[in-house]
mmCIF file of C-alpha atoms in Angstrom:
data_model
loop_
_atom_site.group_PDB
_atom_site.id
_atom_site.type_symbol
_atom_site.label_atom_id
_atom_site.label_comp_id
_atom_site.label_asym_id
_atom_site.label_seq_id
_atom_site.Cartn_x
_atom_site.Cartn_y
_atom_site.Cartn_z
ATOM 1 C CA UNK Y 1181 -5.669 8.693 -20.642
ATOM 2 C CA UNK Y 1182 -4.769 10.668 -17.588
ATOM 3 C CA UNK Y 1183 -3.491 14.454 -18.297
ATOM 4 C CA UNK Y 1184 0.283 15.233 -17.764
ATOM 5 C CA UNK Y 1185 0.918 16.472 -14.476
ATOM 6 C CA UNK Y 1186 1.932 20.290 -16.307
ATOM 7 C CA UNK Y 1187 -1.557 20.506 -17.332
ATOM 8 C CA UNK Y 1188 -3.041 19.276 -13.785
ATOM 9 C CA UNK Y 1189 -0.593 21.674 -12.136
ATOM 10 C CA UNK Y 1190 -0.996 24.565 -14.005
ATOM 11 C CA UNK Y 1191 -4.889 23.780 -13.787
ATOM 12 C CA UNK Y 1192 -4.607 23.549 -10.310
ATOM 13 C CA UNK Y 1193 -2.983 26.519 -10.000
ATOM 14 C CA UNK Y 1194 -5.694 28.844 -12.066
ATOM 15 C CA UNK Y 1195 -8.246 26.810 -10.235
ATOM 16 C CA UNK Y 1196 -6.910 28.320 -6.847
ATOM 17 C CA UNK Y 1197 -6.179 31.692 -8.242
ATOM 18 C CA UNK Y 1198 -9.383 31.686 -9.361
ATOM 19 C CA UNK Y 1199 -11.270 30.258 -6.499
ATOM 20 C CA UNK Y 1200 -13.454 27.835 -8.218
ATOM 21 C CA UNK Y 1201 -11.809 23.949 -7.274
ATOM 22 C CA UNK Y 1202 -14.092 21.641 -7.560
ATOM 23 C CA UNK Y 1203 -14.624 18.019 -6.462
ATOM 24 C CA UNK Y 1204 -14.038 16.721 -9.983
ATOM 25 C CA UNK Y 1205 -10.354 19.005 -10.232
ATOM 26 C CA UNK Y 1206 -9.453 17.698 -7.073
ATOM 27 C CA UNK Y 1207 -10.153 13.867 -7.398
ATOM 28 C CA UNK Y 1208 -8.099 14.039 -11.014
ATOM 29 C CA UNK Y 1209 -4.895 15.816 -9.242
ATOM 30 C CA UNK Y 1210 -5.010 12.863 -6.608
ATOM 31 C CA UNK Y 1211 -4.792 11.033 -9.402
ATOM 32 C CA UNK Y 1212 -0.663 11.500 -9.416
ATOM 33 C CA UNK Y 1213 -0.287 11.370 -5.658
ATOM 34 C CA UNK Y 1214 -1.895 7.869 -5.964
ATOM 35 C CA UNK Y 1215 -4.600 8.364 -4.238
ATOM 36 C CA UNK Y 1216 -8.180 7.323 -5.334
ATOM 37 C CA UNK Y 1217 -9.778 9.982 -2.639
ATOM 38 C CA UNK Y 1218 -8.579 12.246 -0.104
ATOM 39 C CA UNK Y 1219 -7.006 10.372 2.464
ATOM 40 C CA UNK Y 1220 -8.597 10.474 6.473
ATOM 41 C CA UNK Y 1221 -5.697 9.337 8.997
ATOM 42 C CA UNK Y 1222 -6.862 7.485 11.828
ATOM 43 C CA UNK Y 1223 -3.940 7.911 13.516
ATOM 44 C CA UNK Y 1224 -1.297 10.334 12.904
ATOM 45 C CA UNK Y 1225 1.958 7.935 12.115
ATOM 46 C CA UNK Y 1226 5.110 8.925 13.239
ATOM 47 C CA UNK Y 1227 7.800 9.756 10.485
ATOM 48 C CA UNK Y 1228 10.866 7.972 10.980
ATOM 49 C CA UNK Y 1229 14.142 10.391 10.740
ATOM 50 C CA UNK Y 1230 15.433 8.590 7.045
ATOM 51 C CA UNK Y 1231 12.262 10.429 5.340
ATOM 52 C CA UNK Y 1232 12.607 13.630 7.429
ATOM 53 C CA UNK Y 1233 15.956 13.603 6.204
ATOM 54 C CA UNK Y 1234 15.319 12.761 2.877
ATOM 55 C CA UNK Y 1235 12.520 15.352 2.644
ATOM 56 C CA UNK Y 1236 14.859 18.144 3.926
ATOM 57 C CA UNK Y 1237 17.818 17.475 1.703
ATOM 58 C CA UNK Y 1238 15.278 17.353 -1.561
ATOM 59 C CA UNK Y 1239 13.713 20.708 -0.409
ATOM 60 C CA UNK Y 1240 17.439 21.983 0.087
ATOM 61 C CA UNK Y 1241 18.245 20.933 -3.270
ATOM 62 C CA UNK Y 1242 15.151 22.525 -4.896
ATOM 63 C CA UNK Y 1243 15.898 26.101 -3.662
ATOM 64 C CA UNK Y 1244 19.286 26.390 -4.602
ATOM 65 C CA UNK Y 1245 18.607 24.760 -7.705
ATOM 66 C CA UNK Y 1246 20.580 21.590 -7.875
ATOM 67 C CA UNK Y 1247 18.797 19.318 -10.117
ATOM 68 C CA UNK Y 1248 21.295 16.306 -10.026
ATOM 69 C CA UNK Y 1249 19.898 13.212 -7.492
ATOM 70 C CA UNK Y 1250 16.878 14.059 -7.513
ATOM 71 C CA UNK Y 1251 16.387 10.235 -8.765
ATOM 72 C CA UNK Y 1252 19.217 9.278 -6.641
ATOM 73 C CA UNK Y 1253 18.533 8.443 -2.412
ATOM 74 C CA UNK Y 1254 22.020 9.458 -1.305
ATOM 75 C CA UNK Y 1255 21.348 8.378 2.356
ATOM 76 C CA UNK Y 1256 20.336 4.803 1.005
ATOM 77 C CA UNK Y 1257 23.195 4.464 -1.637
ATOM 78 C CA UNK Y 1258 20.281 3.544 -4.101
ATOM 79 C CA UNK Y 1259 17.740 4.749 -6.973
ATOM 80 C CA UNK Y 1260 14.184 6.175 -5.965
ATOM 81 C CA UNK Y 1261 12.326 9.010 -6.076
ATOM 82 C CA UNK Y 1262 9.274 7.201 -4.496
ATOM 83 C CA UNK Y 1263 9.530 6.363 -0.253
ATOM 84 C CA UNK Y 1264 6.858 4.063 0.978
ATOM 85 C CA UNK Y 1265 6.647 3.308 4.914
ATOM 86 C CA UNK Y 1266 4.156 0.547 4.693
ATOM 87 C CA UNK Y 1267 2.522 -0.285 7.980
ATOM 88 C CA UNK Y 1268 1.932 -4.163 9.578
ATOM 89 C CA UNK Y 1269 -1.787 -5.181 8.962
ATOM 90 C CA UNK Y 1270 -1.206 -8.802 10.443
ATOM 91 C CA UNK Y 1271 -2.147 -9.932 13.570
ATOM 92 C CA UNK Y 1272 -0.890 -11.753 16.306
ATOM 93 C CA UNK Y 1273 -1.226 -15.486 16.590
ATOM 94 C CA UNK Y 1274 -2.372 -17.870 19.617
ATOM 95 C CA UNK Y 1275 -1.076 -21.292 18.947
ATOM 96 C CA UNK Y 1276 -2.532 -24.047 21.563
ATOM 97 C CA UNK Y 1277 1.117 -25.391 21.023
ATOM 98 C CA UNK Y 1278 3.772 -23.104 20.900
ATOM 99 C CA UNK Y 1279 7.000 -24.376 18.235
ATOM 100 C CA UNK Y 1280 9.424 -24.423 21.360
ATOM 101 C CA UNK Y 1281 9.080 -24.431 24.991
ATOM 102 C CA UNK Y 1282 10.864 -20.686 25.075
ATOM 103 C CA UNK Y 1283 8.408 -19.518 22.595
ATOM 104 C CA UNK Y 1284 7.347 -15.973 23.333
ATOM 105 C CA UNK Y 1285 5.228 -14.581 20.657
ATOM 106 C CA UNK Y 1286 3.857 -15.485 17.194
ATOM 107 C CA UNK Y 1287 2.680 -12.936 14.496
ATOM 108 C CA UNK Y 1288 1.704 -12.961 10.857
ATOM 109 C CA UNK Y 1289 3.033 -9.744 9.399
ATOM 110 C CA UNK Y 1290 1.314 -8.608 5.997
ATOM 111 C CA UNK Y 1291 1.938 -5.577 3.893
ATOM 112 C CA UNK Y 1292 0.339 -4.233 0.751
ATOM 113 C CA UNK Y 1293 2.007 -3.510 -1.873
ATOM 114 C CA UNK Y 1294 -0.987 -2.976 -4.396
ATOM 115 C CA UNK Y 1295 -0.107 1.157 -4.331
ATOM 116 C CA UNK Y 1296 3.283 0.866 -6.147
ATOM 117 C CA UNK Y 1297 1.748 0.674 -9.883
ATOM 118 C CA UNK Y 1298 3.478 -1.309 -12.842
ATOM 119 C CA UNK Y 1299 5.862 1.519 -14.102
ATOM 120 C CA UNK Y 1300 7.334 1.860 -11.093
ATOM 121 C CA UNK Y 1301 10.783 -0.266 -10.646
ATOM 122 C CA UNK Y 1302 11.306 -1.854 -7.014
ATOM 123 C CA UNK Y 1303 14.781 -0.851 -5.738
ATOM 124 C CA UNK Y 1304 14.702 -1.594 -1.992
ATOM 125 C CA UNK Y 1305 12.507 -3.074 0.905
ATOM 126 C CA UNK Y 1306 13.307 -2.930 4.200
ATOM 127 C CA UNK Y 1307 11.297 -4.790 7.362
ATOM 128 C CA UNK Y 1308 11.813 -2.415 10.201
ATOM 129 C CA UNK Y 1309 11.054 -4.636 13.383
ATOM 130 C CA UNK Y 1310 10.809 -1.933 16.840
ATOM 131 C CA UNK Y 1311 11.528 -4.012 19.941
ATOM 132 C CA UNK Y 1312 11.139 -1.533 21.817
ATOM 133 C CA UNK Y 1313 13.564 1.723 22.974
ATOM 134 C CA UNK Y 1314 16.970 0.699 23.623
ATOM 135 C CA UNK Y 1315 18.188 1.110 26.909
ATOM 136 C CA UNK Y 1316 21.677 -0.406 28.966
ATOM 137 C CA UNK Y 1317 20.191 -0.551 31.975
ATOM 138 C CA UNK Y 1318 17.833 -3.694 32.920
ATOM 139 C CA UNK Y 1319 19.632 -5.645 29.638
ATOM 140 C CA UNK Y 1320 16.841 -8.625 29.311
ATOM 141 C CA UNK Y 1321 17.619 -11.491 28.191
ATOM 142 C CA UNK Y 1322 19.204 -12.739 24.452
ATOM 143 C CA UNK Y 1323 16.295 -12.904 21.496
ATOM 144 C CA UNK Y 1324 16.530 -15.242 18.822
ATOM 145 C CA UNK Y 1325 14.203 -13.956 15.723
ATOM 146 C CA UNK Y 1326 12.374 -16.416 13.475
ATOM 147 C CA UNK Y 1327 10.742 -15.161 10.125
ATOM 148 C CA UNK Y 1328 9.761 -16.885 7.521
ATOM 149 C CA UNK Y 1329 7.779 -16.980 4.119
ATOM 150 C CA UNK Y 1330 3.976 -18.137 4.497
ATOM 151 C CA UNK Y 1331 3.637 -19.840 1.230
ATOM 152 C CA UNK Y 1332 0.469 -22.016 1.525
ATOM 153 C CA UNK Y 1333 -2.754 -20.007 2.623
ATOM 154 C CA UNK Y 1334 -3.731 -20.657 6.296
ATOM 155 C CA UNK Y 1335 -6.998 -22.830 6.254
ATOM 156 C CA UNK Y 1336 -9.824 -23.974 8.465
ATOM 157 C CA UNK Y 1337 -9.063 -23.884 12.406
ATOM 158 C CA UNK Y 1338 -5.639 -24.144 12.138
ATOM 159 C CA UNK Y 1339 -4.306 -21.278 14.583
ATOM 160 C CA UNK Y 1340 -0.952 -20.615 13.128
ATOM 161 C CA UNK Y 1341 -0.330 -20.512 9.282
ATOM 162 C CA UNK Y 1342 2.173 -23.154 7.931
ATOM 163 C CA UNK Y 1343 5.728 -21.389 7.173
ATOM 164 C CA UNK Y 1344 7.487 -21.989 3.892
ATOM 165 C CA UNK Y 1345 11.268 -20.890 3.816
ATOM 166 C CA UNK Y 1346 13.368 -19.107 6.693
ATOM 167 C CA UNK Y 1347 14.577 -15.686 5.479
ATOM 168 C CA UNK Y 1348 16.042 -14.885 8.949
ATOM 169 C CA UNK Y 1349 17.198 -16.760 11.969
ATOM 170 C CA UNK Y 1350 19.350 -13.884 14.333
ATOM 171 C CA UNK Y 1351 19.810 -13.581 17.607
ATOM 172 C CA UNK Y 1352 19.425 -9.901 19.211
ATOM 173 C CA UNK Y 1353 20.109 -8.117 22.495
ATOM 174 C CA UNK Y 1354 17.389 -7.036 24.527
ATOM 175 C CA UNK Y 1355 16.067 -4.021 24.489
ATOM 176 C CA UNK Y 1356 17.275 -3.857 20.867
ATOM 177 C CA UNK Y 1357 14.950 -1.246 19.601
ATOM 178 C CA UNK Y 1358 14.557 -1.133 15.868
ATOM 179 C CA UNK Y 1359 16.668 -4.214 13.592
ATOM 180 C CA UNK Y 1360 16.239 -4.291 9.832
ATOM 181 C CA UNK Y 1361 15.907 -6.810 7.178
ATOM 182 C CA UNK Y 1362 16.584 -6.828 3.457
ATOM 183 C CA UNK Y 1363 13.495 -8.182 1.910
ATOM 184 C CA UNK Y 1364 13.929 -6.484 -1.819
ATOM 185 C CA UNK Y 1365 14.040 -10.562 -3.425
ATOM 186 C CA UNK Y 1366 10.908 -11.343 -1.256
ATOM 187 C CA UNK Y 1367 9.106 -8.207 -1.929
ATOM 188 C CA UNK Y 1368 9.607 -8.301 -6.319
ATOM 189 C CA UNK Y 1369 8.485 -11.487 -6.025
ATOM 190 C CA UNK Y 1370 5.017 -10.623 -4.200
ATOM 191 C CA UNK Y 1371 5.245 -8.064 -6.895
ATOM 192 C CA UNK Y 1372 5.485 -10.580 -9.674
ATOM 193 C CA UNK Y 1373 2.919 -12.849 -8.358
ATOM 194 C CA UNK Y 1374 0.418 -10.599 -5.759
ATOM 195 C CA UNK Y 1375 -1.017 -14.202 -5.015
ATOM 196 C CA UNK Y 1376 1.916 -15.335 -3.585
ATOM 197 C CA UNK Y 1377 2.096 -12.358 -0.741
ATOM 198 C CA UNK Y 1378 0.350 -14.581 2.317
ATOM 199 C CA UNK Y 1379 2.339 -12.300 4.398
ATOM 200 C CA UNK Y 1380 5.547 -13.598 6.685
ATOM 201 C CA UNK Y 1381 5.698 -15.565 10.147
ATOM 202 C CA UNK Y 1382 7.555 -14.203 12.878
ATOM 203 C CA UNK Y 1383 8.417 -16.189 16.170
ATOM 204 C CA UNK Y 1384 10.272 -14.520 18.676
ATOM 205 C CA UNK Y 1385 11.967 -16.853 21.062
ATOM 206 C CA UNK Y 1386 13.590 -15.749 24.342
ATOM 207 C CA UNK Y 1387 17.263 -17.725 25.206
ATOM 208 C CA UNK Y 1388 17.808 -18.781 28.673
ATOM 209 C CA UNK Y 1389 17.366 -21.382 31.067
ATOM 210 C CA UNK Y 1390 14.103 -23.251 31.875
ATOM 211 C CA UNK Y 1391 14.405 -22.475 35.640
ATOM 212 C CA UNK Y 1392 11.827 -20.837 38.042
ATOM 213 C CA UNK Y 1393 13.400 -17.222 37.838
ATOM 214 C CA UNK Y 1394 13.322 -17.496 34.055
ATOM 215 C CA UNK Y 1395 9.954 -18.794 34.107
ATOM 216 C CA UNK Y 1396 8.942 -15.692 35.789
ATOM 217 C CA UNK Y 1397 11.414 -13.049 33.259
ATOM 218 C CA UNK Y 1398 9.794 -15.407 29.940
ATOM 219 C CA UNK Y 1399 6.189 -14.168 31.080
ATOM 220 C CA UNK Y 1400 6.866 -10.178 31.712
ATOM 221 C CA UNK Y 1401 9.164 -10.563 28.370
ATOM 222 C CA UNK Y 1402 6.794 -11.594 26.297
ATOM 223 C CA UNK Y 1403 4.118 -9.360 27.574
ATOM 224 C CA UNK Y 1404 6.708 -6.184 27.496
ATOM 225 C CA UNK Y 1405 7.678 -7.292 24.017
ATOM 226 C CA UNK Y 1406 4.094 -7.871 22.827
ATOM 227 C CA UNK Y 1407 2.908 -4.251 23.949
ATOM 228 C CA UNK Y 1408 6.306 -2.483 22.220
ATOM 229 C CA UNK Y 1409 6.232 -5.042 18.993
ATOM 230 C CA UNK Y 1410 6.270 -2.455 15.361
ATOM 231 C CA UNK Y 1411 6.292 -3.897 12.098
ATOM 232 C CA UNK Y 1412 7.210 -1.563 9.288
ATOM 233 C CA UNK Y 1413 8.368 -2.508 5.314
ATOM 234 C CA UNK Y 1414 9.971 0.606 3.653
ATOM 235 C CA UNK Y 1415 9.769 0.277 -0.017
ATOM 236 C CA UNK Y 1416 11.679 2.539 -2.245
ATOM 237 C CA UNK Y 1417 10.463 2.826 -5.855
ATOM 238 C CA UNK Y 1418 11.748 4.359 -8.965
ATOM 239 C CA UNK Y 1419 9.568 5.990 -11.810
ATOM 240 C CA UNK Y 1420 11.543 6.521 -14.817
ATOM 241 C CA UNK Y 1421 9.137 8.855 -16.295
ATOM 242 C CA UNK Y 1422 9.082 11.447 -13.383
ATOM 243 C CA UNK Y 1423 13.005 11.411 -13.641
ATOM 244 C CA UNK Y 1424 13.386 13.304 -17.223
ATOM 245 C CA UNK Y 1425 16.336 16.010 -17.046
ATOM 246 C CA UNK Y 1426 15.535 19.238 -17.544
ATOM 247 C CA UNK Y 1427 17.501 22.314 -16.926
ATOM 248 C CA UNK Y 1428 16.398 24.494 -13.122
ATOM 249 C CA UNK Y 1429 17.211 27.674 -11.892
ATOM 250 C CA UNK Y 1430 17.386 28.633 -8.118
ATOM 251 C CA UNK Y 1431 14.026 29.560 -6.575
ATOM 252 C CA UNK Y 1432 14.005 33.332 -5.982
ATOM 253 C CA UNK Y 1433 11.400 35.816 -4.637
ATOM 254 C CA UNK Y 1434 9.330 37.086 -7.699
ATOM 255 C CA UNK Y 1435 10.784 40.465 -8.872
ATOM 256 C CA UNK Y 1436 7.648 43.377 -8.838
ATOM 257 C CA UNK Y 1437 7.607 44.637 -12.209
ATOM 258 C CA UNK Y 1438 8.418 48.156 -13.178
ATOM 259 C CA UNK Y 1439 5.127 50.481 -13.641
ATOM 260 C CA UNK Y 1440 5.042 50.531 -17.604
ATOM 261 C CA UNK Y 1441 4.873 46.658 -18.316
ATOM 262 C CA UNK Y 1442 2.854 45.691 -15.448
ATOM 263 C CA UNK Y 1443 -0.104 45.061 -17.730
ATOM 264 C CA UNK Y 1444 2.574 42.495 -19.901
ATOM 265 C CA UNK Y 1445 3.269 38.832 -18.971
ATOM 266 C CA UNK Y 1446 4.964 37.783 -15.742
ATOM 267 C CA UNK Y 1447 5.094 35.955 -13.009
ATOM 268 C CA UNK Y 1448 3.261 36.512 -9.836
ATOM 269 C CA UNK Y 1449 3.136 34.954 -6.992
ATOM 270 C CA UNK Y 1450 0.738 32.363 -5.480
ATOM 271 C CA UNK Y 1451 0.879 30.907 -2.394
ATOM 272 C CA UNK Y 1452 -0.585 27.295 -2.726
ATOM 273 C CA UNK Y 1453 -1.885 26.906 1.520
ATOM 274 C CA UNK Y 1454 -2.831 23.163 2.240
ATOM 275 C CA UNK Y 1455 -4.854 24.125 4.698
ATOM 276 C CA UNK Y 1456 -7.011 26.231 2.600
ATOM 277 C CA UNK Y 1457 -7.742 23.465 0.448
ATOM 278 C CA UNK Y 1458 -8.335 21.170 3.315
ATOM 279 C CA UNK Y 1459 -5.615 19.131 2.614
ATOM 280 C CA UNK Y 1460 -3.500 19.652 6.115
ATOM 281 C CA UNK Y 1461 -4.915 16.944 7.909
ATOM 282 C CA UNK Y 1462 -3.007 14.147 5.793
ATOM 283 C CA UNK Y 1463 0.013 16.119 4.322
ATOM 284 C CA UNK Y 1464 2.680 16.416 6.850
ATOM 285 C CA UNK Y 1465 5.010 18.370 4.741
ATOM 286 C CA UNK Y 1466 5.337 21.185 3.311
ATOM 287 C CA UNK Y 1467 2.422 23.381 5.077
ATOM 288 C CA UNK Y 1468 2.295 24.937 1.793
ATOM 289 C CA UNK Y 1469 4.592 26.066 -0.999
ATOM 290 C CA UNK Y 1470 5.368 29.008 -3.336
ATOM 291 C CA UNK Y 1471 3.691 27.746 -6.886
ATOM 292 C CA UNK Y 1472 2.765 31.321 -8.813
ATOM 293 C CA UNK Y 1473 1.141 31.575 -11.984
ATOM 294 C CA UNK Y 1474 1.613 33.595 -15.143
ATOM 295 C CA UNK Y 1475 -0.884 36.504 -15.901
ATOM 296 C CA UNK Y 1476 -0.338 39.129 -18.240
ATOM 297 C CA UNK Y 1477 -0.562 40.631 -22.104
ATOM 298 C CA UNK Y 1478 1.362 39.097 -24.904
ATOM 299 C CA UNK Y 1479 1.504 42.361 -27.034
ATOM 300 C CA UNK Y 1480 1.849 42.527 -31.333
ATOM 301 C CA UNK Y 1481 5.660 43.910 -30.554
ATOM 302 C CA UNK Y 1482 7.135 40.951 -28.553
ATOM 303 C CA UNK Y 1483 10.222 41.535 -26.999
ATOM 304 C CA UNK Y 1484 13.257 38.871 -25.627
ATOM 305 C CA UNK Y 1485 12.344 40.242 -22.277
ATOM 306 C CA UNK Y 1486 8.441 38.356 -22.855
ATOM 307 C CA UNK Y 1487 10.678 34.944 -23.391
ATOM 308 C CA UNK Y 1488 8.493 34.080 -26.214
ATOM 309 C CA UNK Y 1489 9.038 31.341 -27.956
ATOM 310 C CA UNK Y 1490 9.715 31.522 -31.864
ATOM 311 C CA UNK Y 1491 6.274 30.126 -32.610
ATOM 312 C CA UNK Y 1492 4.576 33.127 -30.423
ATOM 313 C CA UNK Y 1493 6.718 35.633 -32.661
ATOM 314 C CA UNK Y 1494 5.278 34.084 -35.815
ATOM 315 C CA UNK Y 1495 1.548 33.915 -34.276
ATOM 316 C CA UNK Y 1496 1.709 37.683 -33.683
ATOM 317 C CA UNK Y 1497 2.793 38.539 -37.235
ATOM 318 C CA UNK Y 1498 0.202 36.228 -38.535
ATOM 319 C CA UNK Y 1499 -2.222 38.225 -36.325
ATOM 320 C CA UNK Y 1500 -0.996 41.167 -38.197
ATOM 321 C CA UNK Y 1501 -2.231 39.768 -41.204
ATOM 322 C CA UNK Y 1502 -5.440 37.830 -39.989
ATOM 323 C CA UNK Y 1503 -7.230 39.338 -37.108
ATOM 324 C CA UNK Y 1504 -9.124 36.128 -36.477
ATOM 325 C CA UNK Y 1505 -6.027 34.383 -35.582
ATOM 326 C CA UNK Y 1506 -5.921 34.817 -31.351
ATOM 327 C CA UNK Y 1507 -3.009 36.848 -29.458
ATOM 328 C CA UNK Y 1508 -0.549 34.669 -27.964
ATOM 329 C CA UNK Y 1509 -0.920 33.672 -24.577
ATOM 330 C CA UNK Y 1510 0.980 34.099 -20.736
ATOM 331 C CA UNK Y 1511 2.168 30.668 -19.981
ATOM 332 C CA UNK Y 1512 4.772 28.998 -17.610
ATOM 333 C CA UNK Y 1513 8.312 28.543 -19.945
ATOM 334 C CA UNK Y 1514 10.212 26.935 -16.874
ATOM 335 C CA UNK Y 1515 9.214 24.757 -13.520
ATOM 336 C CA UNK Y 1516 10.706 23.061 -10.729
ATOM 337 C CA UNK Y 1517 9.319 20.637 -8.494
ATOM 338 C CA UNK Y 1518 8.533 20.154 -5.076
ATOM 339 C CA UNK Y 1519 8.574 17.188 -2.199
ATOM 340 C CA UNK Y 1520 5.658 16.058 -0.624
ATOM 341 C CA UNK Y 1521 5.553 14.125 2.882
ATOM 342 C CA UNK Y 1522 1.728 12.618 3.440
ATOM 343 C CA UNK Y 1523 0.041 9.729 4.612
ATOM 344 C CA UNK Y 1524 -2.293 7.401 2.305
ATOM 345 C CA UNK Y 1525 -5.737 5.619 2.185
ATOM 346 C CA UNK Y 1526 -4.115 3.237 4.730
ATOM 347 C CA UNK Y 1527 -2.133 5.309 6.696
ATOM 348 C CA UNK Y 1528 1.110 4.624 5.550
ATOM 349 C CA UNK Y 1529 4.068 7.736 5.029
ATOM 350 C CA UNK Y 1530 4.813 8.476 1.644
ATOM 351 C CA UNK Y 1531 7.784 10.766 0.412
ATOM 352 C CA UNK Y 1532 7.231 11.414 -3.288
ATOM 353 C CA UNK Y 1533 8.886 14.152 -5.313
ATOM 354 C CA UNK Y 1534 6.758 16.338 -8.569
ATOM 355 C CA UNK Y 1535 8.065 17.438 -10.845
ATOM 356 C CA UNK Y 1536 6.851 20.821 -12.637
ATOM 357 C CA UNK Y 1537 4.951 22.474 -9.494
ATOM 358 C CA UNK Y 1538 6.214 25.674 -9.292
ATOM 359 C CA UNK Y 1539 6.286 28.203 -12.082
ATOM 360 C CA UNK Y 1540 10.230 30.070 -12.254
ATOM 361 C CA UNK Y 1541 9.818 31.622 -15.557
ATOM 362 C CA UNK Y 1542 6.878 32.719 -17.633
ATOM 363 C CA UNK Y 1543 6.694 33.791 -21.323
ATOM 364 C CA UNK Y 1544 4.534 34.347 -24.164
ATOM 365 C CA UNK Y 1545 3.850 31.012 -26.420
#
């Protein structure tokens, strides 16, 4: 059974303070990013504005302490709290016989979906196709865009896989830069049946006339449009168990205590650095955040000021009776979570919000 994420965070957090993570504390943390081992980018991907966005108005809403929608993707209109911008691992496709006489290009497009795990409840997927930037001046000629479901498995030397059912048949501008599909149906039922995701054909045809002049256009189309082609699937997720309610308070700097309970139990603060802990190369944001930690003497004569919990005040008077039974201890009585903005094993962007990552409050318990 994995650990709650309170445990791994507060470990985390005395691990740091302490200076002694280790290899094993680390890999069981990644555990609840869902990662199986620190992620190396090859590439740094770009982050399309929707998750910047997203990612700014969550860490708005953490500081000032609004705890409603966190669950809830108000730019979307829909239920997450898990963003997914899965890249294309397809390839393109060089039929000896090209479908139509206009064809221009032909690509299998294939996305994983093996990182969203079975709790997790599918609530959107989007195919992001980029064209290309979007310009009026030079307009190119009309597109007409193909895709369909690959549902048998592509076999011996056949170039091109057979297609199953057209999702899409559109004709588009060009440039059109970026056009988006609705593929949630399509994507729960690759989630249903993994076998069935053999990926999706795309043809890209180019409208015109078959004389010389187009002849010419067709050729530096394609070629333009083969260069610029991005293939993107965002998938939006929601986790019912990282939504529970609980009551926040607005993130404020860490009061220094008066001289004569400095020695009691309080908050102090910690500065968790990404960078220190190597982890900057693959989270894109935040750099860092404020976490703290709770340090500090839970005395016989607890006080409301301690916030100690009723079963601390009943521990102390016990300890008044038995010596043997231990002093309570300086723990974390409130939290509130963070954002995080990284890439995966495979490259792709991931927005995912934790709860219980920073310590407000501390008390005796």
């Amino acid at each position: 059974m994995i650990p709650s994420l309170r445990v791994l965070a507060v470990g985390l957090l005395l691990t740091v303070a302490l200076g002694q993570t280790s290899q094993f504390q680390e890999s069981v943390f990644l555990q609840f990013l869902g990662l199986d081992k620190v992620p190396s980018p090859q590439t740094v991907q770009p982050v399309p504005s929707i998750l910047k966005k997203i990612f700014q108005d969550r860490e708005a809403a953490a500081t000032t302490g609004d705890s409603h929608g966190l669950c809830y993707i108000k730019d979307l209109g829909i239920q997450g709290n898990i963003l997914r911008l899965l890249l294309d691992q397809g390839r393109f496709l060089y039929p000896k016989k090209p479908s139509q006489a206009s064809s221009c290009l032909q690509k299998l497009l294939y996305f994983n979906l093996s990182s969203i795990t079975d709790k997790e409840e599918l609530t959107m997927a989007q195919l992001g196709l980029d064209l290309g930037p979007t310009t009026y001046y030079k307009l190119g000629p009309e597109l007409e865009l193909a895709l369909s479901l690959v549902e048998e498995p592509h076999v011996g030397d056949w170039p091109v896989p057979l297609p199953g059912k057209m999702l899409v048949l559109q004709s588009v501008p060009w440039p059109q830069g970026v056009v988006h599909f609705n593929l949630l149906r399509v994507a729960k039922g690759w989630r249903n049946n993994p076998w069935k995701n053999l990926g999706l054909l795309l043809e890209i045809l180019v409208k015109g006339n078959r004389d010389v002049g187009v002849n010419f256009q067709l050729q530096d189309t394609c070629a333009r449009l083969r260069r610029s082609l991005r293939a993107s699937l965002l998938v939006v997720t929601l986790h019912p168990e990282q939504c529970h309610p609980s009551s926040r308070k607005r993130r404020e700097a860490v009061p220094a205590p008066q001289a004569f309970c400095r020695n009691l139990c309080h908050r102090h603060q910690l500065f968790i650095n990404f960078r220190d802990l190597g982890w900057h190369k693959w989270i894109i944001a935040p750099k860092g955040f404020m976490a703290n930690y709770c340090h500090g003497e839970c005395p016989f004569s607890l006080t409301t000021s301690l916030n100690s919990s009723n079963y601390a005040f009943m521990q102390a008077l016990m300890r008044a009776v038995d010596p043997e039974v231990p002093q309570a201890a300086c723990i974390p009585t409130k939290l509130s979570p963070i954002s995080m903005l990284y890439q995966d094993n495979d490259d792709n962007v991931i927005l995912r919000h934790y709860e219980d990552m920073v310590v407000d409050e501390c008390g005796c318990g």
